[in-house]
Short mmCIF file of C-alpha atoms in Angstrom, two decimals:
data_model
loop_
_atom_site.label_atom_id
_atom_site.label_comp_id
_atom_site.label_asym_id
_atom_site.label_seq_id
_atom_site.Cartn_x
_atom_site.Cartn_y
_atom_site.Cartn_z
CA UNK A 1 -49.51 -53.03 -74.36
CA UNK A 2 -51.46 -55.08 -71.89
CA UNK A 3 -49.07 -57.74 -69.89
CA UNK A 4 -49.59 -60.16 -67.61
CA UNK A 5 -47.37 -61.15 -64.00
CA UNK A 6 -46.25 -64.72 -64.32
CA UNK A 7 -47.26 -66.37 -61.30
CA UNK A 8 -44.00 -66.49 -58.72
CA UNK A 9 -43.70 -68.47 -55.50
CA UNK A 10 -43.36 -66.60 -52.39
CA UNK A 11 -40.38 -67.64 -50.03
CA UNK A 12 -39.84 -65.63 -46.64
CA UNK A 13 -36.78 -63.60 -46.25
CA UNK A 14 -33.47 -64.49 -45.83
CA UNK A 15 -33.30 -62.51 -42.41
CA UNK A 16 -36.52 -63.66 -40.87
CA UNK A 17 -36.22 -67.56 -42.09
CA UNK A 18 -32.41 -67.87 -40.99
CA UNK A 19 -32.88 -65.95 -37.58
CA UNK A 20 -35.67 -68.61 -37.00
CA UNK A 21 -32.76 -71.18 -37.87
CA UNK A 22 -30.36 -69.99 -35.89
CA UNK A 23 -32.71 -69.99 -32.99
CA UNK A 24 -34.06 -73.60 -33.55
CA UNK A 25 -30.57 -74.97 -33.69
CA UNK A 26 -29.25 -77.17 -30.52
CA UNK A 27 -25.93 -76.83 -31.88
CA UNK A 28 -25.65 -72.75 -32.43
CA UNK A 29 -26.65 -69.85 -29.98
CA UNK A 30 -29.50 -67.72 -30.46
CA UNK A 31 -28.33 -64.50 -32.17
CA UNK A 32 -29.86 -61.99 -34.11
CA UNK A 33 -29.40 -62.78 -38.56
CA UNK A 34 -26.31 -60.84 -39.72
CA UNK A 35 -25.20 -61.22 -43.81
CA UNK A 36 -21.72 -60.86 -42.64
CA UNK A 37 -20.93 -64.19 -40.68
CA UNK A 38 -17.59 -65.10 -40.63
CA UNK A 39 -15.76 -68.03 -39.01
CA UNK A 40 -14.84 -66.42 -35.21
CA UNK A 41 -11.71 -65.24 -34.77
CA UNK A 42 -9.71 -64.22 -31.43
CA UNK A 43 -10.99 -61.15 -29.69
CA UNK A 44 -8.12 -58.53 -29.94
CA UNK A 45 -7.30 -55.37 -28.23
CA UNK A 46 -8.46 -52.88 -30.57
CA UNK A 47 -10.95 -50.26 -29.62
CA UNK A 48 -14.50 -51.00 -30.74
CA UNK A 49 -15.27 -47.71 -32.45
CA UNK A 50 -15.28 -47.65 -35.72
CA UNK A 51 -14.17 -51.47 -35.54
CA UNK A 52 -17.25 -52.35 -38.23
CA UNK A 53 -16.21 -49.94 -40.74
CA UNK A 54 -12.63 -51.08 -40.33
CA UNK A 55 -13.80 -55.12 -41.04
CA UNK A 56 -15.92 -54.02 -44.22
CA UNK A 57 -12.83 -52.46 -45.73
CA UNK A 58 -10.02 -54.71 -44.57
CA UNK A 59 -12.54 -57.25 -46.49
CA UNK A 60 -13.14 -55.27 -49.60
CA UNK A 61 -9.58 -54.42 -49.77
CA UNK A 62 -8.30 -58.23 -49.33
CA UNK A 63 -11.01 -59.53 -51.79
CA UNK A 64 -9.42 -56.40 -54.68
CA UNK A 65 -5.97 -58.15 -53.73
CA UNK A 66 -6.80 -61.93 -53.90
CA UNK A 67 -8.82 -61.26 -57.30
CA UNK A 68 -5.89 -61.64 -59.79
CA UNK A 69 -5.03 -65.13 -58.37
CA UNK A 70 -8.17 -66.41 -57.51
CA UNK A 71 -9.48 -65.40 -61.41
CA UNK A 72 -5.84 -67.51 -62.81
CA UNK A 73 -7.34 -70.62 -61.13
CA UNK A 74 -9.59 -72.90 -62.94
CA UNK A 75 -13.22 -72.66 -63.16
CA UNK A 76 -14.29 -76.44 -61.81
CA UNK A 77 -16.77 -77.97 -64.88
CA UNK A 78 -19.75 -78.18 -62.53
CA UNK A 79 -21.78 -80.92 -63.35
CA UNK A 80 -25.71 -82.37 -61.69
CA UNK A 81 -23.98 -85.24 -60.89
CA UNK A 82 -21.72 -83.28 -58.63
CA UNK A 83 -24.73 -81.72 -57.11
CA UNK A 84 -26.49 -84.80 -56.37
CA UNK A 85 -23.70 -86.92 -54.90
CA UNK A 86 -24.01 -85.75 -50.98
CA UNK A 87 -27.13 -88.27 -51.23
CA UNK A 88 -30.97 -87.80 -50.87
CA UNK A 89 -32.40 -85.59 -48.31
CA UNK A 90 -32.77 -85.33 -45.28
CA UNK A 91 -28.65 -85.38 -45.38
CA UNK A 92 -26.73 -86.64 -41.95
CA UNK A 93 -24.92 -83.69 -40.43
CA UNK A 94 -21.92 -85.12 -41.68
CA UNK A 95 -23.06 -85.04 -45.87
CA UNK A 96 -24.62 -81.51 -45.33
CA UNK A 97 -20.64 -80.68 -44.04
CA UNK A 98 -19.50 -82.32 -47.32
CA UNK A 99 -21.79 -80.17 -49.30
CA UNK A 100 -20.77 -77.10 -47.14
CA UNK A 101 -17.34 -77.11 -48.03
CA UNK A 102 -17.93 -78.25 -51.57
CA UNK A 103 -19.89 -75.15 -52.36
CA UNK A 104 -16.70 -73.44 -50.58
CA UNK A 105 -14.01 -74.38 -52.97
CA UNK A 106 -16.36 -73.09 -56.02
CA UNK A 107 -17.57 -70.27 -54.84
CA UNK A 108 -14.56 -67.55 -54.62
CA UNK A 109 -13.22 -68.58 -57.67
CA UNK A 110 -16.16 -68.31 -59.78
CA UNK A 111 -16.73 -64.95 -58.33
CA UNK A 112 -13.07 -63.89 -58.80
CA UNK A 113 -13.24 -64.85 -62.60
CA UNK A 114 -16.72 -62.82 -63.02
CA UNK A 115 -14.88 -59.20 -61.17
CA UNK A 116 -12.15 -59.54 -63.57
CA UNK A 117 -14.15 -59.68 -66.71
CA UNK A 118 -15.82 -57.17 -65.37
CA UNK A 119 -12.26 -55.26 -65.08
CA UNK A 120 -11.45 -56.32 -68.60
CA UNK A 121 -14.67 -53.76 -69.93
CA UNK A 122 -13.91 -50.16 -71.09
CA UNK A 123 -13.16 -48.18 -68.28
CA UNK A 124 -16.14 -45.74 -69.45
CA UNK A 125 -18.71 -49.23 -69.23
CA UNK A 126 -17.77 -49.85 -66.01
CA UNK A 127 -18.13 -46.54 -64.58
CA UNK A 128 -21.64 -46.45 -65.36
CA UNK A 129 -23.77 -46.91 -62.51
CA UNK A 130 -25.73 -49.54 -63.19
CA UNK A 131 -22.77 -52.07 -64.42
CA UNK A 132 -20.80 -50.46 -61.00
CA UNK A 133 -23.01 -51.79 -59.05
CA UNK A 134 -22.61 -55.46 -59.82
CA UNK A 135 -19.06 -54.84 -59.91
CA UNK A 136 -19.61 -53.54 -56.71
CA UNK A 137 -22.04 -56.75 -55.54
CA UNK A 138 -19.54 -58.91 -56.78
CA UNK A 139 -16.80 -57.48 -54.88
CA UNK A 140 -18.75 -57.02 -52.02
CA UNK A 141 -20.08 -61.43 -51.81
CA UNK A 142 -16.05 -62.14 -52.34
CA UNK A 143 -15.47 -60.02 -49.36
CA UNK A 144 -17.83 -62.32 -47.22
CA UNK A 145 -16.41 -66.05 -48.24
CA UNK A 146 -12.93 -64.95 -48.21
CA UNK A 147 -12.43 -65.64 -44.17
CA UNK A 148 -14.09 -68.56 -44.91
CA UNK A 149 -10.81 -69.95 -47.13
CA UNK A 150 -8.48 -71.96 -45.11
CA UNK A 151 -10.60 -73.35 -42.87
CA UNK A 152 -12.64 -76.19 -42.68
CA UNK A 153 -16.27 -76.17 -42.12
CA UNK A 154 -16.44 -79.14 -39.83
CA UNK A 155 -19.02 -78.17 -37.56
CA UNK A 156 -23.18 -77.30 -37.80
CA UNK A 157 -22.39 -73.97 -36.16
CA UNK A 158 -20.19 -72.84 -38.99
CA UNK A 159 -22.13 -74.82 -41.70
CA UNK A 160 -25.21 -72.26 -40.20
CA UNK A 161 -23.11 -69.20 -40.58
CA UNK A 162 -21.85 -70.05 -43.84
CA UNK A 163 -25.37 -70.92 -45.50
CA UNK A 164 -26.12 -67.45 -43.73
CA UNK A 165 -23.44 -65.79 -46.19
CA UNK A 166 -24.93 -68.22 -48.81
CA UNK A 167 -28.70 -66.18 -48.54
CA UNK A 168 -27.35 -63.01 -48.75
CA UNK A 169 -25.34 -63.87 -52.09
CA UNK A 170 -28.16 -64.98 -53.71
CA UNK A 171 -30.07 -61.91 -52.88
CA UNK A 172 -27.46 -59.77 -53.94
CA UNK A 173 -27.55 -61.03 -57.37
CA UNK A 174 -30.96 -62.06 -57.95
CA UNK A 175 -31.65 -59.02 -60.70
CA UNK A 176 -27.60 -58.66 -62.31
CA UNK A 177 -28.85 -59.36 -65.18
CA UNK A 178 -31.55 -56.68 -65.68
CA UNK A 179 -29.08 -54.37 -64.18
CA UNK A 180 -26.23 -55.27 -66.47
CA UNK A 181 -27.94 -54.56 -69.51
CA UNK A 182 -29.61 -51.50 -68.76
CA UNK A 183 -26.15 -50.69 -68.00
CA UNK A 184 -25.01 -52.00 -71.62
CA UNK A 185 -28.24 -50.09 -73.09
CA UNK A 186 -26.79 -46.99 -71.39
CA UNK A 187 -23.38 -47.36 -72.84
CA UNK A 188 -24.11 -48.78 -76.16
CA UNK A 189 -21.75 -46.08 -77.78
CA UNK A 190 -18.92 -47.32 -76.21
CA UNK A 191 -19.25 -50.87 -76.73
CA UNK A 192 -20.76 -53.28 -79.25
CA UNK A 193 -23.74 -55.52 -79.84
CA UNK A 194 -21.05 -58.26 -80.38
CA UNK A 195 -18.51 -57.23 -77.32
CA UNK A 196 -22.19 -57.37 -75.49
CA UNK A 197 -23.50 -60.64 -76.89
CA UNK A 198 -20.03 -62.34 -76.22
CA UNK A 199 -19.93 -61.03 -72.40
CA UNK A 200 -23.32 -61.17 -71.67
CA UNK A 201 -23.33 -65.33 -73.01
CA UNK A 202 -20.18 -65.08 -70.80
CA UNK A 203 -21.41 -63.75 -67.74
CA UNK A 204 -24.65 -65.80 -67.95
CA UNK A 205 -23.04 -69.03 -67.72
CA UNK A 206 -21.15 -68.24 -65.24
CA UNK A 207 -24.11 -66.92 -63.03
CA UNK A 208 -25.92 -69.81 -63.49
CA UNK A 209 -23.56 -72.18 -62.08
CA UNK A 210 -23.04 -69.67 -59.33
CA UNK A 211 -26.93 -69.18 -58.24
CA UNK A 212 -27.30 -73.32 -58.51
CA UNK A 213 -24.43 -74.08 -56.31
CA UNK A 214 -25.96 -71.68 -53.72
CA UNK A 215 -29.24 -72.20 -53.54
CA UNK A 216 -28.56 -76.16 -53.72
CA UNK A 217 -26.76 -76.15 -50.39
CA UNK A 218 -29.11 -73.59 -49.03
CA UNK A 219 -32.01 -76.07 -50.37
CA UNK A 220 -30.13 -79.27 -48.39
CA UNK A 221 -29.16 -77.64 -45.36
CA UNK A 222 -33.32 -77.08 -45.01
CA UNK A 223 -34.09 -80.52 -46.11
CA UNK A 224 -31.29 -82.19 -43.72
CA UNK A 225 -31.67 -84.41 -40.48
CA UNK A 226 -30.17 -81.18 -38.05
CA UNK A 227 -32.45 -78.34 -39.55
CA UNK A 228 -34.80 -80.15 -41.29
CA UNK A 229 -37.77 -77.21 -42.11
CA UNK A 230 -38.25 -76.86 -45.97
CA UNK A 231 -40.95 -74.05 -45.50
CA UNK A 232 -38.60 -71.90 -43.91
CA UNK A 233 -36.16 -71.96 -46.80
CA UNK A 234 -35.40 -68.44 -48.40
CA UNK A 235 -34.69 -69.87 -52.05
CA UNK A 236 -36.87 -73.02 -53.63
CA UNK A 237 -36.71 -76.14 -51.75
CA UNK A 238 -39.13 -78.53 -52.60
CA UNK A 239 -40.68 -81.06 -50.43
CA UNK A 240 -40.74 -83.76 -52.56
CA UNK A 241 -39.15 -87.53 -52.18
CA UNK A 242 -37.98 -87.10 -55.88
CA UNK A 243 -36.26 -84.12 -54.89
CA UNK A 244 -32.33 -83.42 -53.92
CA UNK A 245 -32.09 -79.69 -53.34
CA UNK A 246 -33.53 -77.68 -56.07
CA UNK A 247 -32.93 -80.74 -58.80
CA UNK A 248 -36.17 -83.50 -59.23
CA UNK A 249 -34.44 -86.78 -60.38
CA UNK A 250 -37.38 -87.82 -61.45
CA UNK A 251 -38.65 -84.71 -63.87
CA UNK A 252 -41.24 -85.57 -66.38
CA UNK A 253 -40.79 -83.09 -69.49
CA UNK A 254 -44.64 -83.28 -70.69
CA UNK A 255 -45.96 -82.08 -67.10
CA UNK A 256 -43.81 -78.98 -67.63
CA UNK A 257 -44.92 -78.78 -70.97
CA UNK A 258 -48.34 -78.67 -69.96
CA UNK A 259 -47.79 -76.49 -67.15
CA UNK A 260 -46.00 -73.52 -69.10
CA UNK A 261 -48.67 -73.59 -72.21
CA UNK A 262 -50.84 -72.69 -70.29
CA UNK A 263 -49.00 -69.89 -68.63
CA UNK A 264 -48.19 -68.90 -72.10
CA UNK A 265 -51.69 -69.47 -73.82
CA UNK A 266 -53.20 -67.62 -71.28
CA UNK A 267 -50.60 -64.14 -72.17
CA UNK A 268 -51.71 -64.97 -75.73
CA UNK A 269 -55.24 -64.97 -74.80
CA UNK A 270 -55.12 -61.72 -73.02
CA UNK A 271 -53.27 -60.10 -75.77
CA UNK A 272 -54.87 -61.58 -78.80
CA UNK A 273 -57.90 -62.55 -77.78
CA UNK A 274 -57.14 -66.05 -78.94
CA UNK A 275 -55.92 -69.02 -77.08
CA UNK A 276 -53.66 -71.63 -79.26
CA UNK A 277 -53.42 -75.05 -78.77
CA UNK A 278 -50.69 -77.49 -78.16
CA UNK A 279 -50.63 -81.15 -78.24
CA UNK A 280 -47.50 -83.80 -76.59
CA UNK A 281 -46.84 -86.61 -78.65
CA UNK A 282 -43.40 -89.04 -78.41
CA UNK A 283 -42.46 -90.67 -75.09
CA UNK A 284 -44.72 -88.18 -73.07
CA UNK A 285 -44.35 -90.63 -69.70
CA UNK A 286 -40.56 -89.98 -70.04
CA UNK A 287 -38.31 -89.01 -66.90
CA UNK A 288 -34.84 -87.50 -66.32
CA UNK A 289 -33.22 -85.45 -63.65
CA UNK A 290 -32.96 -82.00 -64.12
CA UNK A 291 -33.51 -78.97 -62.87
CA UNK A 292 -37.14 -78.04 -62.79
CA UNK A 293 -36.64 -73.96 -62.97
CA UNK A 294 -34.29 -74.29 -66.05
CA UNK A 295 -36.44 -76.34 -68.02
CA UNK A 296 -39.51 -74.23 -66.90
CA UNK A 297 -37.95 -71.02 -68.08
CA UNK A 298 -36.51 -72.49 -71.66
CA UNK A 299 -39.41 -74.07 -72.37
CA UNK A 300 -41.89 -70.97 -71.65
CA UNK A 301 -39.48 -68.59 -74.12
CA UNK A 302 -39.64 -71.21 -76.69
CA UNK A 303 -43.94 -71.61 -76.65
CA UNK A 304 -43.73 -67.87 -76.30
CA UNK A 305 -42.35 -67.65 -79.49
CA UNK A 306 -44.26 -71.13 -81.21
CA UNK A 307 -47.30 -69.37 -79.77
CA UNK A 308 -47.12 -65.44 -80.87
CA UNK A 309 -45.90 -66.76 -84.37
CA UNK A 310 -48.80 -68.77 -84.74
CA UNK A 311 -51.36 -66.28 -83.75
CA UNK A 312 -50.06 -63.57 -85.80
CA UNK A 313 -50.00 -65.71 -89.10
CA UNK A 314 -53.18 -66.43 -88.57
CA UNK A 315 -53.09 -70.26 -87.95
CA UNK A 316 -53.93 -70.52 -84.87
CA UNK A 317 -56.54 -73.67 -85.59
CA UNK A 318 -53.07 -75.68 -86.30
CA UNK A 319 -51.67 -76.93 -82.62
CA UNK A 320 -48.46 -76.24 -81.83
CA UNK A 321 -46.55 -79.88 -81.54
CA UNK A 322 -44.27 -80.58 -78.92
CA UNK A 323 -42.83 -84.00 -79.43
CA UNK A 324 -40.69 -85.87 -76.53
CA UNK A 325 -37.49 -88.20 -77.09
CA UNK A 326 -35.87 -90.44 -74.65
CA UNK A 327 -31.97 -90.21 -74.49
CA UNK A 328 -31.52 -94.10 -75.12
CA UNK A 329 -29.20 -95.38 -71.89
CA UNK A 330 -25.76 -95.77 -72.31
CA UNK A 331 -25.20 -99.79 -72.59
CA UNK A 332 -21.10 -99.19 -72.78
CA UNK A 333 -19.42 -101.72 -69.64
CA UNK A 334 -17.45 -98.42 -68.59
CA UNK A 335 -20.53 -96.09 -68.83
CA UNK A 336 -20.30 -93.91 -66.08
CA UNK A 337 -23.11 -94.54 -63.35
CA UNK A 338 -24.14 -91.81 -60.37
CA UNK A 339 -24.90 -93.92 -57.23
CA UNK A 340 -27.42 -92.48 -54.53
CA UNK A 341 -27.51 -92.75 -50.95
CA UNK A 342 -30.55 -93.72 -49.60
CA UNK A 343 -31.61 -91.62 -46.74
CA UNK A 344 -31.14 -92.81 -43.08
CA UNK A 345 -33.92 -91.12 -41.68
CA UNK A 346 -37.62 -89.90 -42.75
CA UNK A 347 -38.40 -86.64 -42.72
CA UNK A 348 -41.79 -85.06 -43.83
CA UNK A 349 -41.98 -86.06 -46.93
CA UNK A 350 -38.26 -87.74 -47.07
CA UNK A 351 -37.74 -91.01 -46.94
CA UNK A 352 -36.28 -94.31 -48.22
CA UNK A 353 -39.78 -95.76 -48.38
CA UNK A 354 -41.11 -92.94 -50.46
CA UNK A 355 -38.36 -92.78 -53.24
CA UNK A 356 -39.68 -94.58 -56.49
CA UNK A 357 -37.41 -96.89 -58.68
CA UNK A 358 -35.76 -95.25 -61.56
CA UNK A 359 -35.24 -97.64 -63.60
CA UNK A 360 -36.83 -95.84 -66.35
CA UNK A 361 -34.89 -92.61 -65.73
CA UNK A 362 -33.52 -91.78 -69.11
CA UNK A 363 -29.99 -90.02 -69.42
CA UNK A 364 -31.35 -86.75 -71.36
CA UNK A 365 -34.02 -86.04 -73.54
CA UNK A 366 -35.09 -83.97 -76.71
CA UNK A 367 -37.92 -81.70 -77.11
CA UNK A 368 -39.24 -80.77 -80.76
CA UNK A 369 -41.32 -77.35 -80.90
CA UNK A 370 -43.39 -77.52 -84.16
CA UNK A 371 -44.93 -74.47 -84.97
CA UNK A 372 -46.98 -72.99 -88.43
CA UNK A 373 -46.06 -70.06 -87.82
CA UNK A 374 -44.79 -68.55 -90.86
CA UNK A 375 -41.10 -69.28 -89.93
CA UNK A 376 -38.22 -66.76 -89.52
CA UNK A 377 -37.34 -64.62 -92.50
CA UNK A 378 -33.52 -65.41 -93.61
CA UNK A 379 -32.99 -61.11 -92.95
CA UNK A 380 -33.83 -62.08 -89.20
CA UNK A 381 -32.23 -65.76 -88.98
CA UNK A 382 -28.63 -64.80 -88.47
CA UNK A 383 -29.28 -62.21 -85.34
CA UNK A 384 -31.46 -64.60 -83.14
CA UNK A 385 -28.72 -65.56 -80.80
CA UNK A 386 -28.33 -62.09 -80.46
CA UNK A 387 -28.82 -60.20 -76.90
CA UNK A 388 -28.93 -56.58 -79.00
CA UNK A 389 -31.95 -58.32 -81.07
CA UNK A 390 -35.84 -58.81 -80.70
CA UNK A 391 -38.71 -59.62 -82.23
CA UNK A 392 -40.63 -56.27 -81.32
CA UNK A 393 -41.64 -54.36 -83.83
CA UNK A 394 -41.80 -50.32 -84.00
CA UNK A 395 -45.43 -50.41 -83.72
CA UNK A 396 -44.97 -52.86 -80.53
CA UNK A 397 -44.97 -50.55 -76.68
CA UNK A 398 -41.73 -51.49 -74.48
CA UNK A 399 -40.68 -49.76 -71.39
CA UNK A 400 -37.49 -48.22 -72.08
CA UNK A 401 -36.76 -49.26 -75.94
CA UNK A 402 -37.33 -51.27 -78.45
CA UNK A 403 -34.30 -54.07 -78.58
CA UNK A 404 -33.56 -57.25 -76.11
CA UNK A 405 -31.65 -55.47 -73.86
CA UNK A 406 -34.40 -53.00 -73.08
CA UNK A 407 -36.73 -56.01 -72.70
CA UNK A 408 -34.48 -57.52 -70.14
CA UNK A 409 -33.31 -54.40 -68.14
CA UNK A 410 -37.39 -54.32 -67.21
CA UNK A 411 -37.76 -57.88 -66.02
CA UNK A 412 -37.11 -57.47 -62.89
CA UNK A 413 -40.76 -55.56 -62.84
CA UNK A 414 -41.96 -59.43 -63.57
CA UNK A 415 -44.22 -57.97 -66.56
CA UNK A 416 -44.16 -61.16 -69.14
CA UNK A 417 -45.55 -60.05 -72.34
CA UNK A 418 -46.10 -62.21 -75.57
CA UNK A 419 -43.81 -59.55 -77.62
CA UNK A 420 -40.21 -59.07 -77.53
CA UNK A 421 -39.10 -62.79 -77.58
CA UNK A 422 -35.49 -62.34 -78.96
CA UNK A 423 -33.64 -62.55 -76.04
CA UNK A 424 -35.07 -65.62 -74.88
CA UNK A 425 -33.66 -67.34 -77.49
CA UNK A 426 -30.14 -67.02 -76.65
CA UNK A 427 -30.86 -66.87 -72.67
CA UNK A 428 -33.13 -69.94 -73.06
CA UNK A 429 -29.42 -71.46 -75.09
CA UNK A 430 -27.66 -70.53 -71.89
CA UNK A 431 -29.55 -72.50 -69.57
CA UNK A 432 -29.88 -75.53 -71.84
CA UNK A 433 -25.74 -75.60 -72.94
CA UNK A 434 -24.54 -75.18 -68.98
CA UNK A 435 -24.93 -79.39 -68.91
CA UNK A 436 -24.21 -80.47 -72.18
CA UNK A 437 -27.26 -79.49 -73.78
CA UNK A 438 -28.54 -76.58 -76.81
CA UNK A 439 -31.03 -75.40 -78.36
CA UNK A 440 -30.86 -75.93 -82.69
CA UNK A 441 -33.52 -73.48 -84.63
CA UNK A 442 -35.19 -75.02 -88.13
CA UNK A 443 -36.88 -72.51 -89.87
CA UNK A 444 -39.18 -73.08 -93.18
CA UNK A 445 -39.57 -69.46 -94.17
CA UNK A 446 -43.28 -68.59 -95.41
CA UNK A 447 -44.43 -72.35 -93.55
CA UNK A 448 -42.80 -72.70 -90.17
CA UNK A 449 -40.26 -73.31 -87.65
CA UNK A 450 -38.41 -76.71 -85.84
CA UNK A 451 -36.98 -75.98 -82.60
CA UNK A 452 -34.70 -78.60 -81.11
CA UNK A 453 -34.18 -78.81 -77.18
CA UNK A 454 -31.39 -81.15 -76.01
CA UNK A 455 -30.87 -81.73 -72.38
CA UNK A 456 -28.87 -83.97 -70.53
CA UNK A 457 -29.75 -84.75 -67.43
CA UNK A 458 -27.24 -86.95 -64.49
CA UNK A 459 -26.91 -89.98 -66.28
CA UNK A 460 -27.87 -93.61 -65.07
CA UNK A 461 -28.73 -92.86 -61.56
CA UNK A 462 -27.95 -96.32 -59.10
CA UNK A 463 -30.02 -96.48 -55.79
CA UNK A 464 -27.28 -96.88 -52.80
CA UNK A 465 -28.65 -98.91 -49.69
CA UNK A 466 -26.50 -97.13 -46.87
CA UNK A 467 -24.49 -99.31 -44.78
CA UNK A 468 -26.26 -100.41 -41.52
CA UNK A 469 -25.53 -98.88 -38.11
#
């Protein structure tokens, strides 16, 4: 089957883009990029043979020991308005700190709780190779923030090393979840669809809130006053005045509507030879704040599906209808309202004078996906939110097998076809559910299908003039 590479920005490495960072810093000494920063400790008298391959498994073995009580803490209900509260970039040295050790107190616990589910598997699932090594990659990114706990990170030295540590994480784990379910695919005797469905939705959620914390301090600390240089960022960060870190607060829903049909009409295209259409009614100008990636990636899986349906019952003449509601704004006196800091400085595009009003910033919104597709037959209904189901058919060609699993233990090869859509249903669910959102499926069998995208986005967002010098 022919496929097509979805377009994907380029970023430079972690190594190259952080080495340049260290060396551009007034307030850090030139030194060559290492993924294991640590906060310093005392020189000691111990020989220096062997003394690295001592440190890597003093580290391992502290982060086994500290699992069991980091994983009986509580996971902290991470919300965008906890993302966005350090202020619009570029951030003083002194917010950037805050956001520094805010990612801190997240981050070991949230990989803790991940390495014991993990440990909760059948022995003979976690021995395979594939699901060892993010057992392993999880073990291995505890290891690094665990001689971060205890201290404060009060200075732009450590902040540096510790958004070092940051990089490497989200390197480690940018393709766990291809790897985990070849892994289940392998081991599919041992465990079931519904053990897998229930771990994978698990594991998912958590990794999302993971990856975001990350990559939105890694995404400030480039867009702040001290080491202000967005290009040089190894994960997204946008140069944009709407922008704070990797979330725009002033996302419009149709542009990415727009934007992803055509990625997807133009897979449909080379596939089919056809190219549907798609037309945005509702409140089309409408803005929230969100994050631009998740909305990009649910709403692509749901046209996928809109679109391939539509082709393949032959009504491709009828547009697919994507229709945009406003979240109205909560008028309640005790309605809770997320102020922002105006920034104190301007930087490239950054600045106080280049920030728009948003007055008109709704609190969520809901996206209606109206295809004529056919529908969904009521024999396939029931097993769409399931990560051991697909669309494919036996006649369709996937790498590796013919289920969801198989189609996402071959993503990381970035081949996007129009086939195999049933795992993005319940991964698009995922992303959409993490803030309060879903995703609610209508089907009329032999006519077509309602899908129903909820969001929320921060809420009532209150420009903050900053107190004057």
């Amino acid at each position: 089957m022919n496929c097509i590479l979805r377009p994907t920005r380029l970023y430079p490495p972690p190594k190259a883009a952080l080495f340049a960072l260290s060396r551009r810093s007034n307030n850090a000494p030139s030194r060559p990029y290492s993924s294991r920063h640590a906060p310093k400790e005392p020189s000691t008298s111990h020989p220096p043979r062997h003394s690295e391959h001592g440190r890597r498994h003093a580290r391992r073995s502290e982060a086994e020991d500290q699992v069991p009580e980091l994983a009986k803490q509580p996971l902290h209900s991470l919300s965008l308005a906890d993302l966005v509260k350090h202020g619009r970039p570029p951030l003083s040295a002194e917010a950037l700190l805050s956001s520094a050790r805010f990612t801190l107190s997240l981050l070991p616990i949230r990989l803790a709780h991940r390495i014991q589910a993990l440990r909760n598997l059948p022995y003979i699932v976690v021995s395979n190779k594939n699901i060892s090594k993010i057992y392993n990659n999880y073990q291995h990114s505890l290891s690094t923030l665990l001689p971060w706990q205890g201290r404060t990170i009060s200075n732009l030295e450590d902040e540096i090393r510790f958004t070092e540590v940051l990089a490497e994480l989200v390197q480690t784990h940018t393709d766990t979840i291809p790897i985990l379910a070849r892994g289940f695919l392998e081991c599919r005797k041992y465990i079931s669809a519904t053990e897998v469905t229930r771990f994978l939705d698990e594991h998912l959620r958590a990794r999302i809130g993971t990856r975001l914390v990350a990559e939105q301090h890694i995404a400030l600390h480039f867009s702040s006053q001290p080491h202000f240089d967005p290009g040089a960022s190894p994960t997204p960060c946008p140069e944009h005045p709407s922008y704070i870190g990797v979330i725009d607060t002033a996302l419009r829903p149709a542009s990415v509507v727009d934007s992803c049909g055509g990625f997807v009409a133009d897979i449909c295209e080379l596939n089919y030879g056809v190219r549907p259409e798609w037309v945005v009614d509702g409140e089309a100008d409408t803005t929230f704040a969100f994050v631009p990636m998740h909305l990009e990636y649910i709403v692509t899986e749901l046209l996928k599906n809109a679109f391939r349906a539509t082709v393949e019952n032959h009504m491709n003449r009828e547009p697919i209808v994507i229709t945009i509601a406003a979240e109205p704004p909560d008028m309640r006196p005790h309605a809770k309202h997320v102020g922002l800091s105006l920034p104190t400085e301007t930087r490239g595009a950054f600045g106080a004078d280049a920030i728009a009003p948003l007055d008109d910033n709704a609190p969520g919104v809901t996206i209606r996906i109206r295809d004529r597709g056919g529908g969904i037959s009521p024999d396939v209904l029931p097993h769409i939110w399931g990560y051991s189901f697909t669309t494919f058919s036996e006649a369709d060609e996937v790498p590796g097998g013919d289920d969801a699993l198989s189609v996402i233990s071959n993503a990381s090869n970035g081949n996007s076809s129009i086939a195999g859509l049933g795992y993005g249903l319940p991964l698009s669910r995922a992303y959409a559910e993490y803030f309060g959102g879903g995703i609610g499926v209508q089907s009329l069998h032999g006519w077509g299908t309602d899908v129903y995208l909820k969001l929320k986005g921060v809420g009532k967002i209150e420009q903050e003039t900053p107190p004057k010098q």
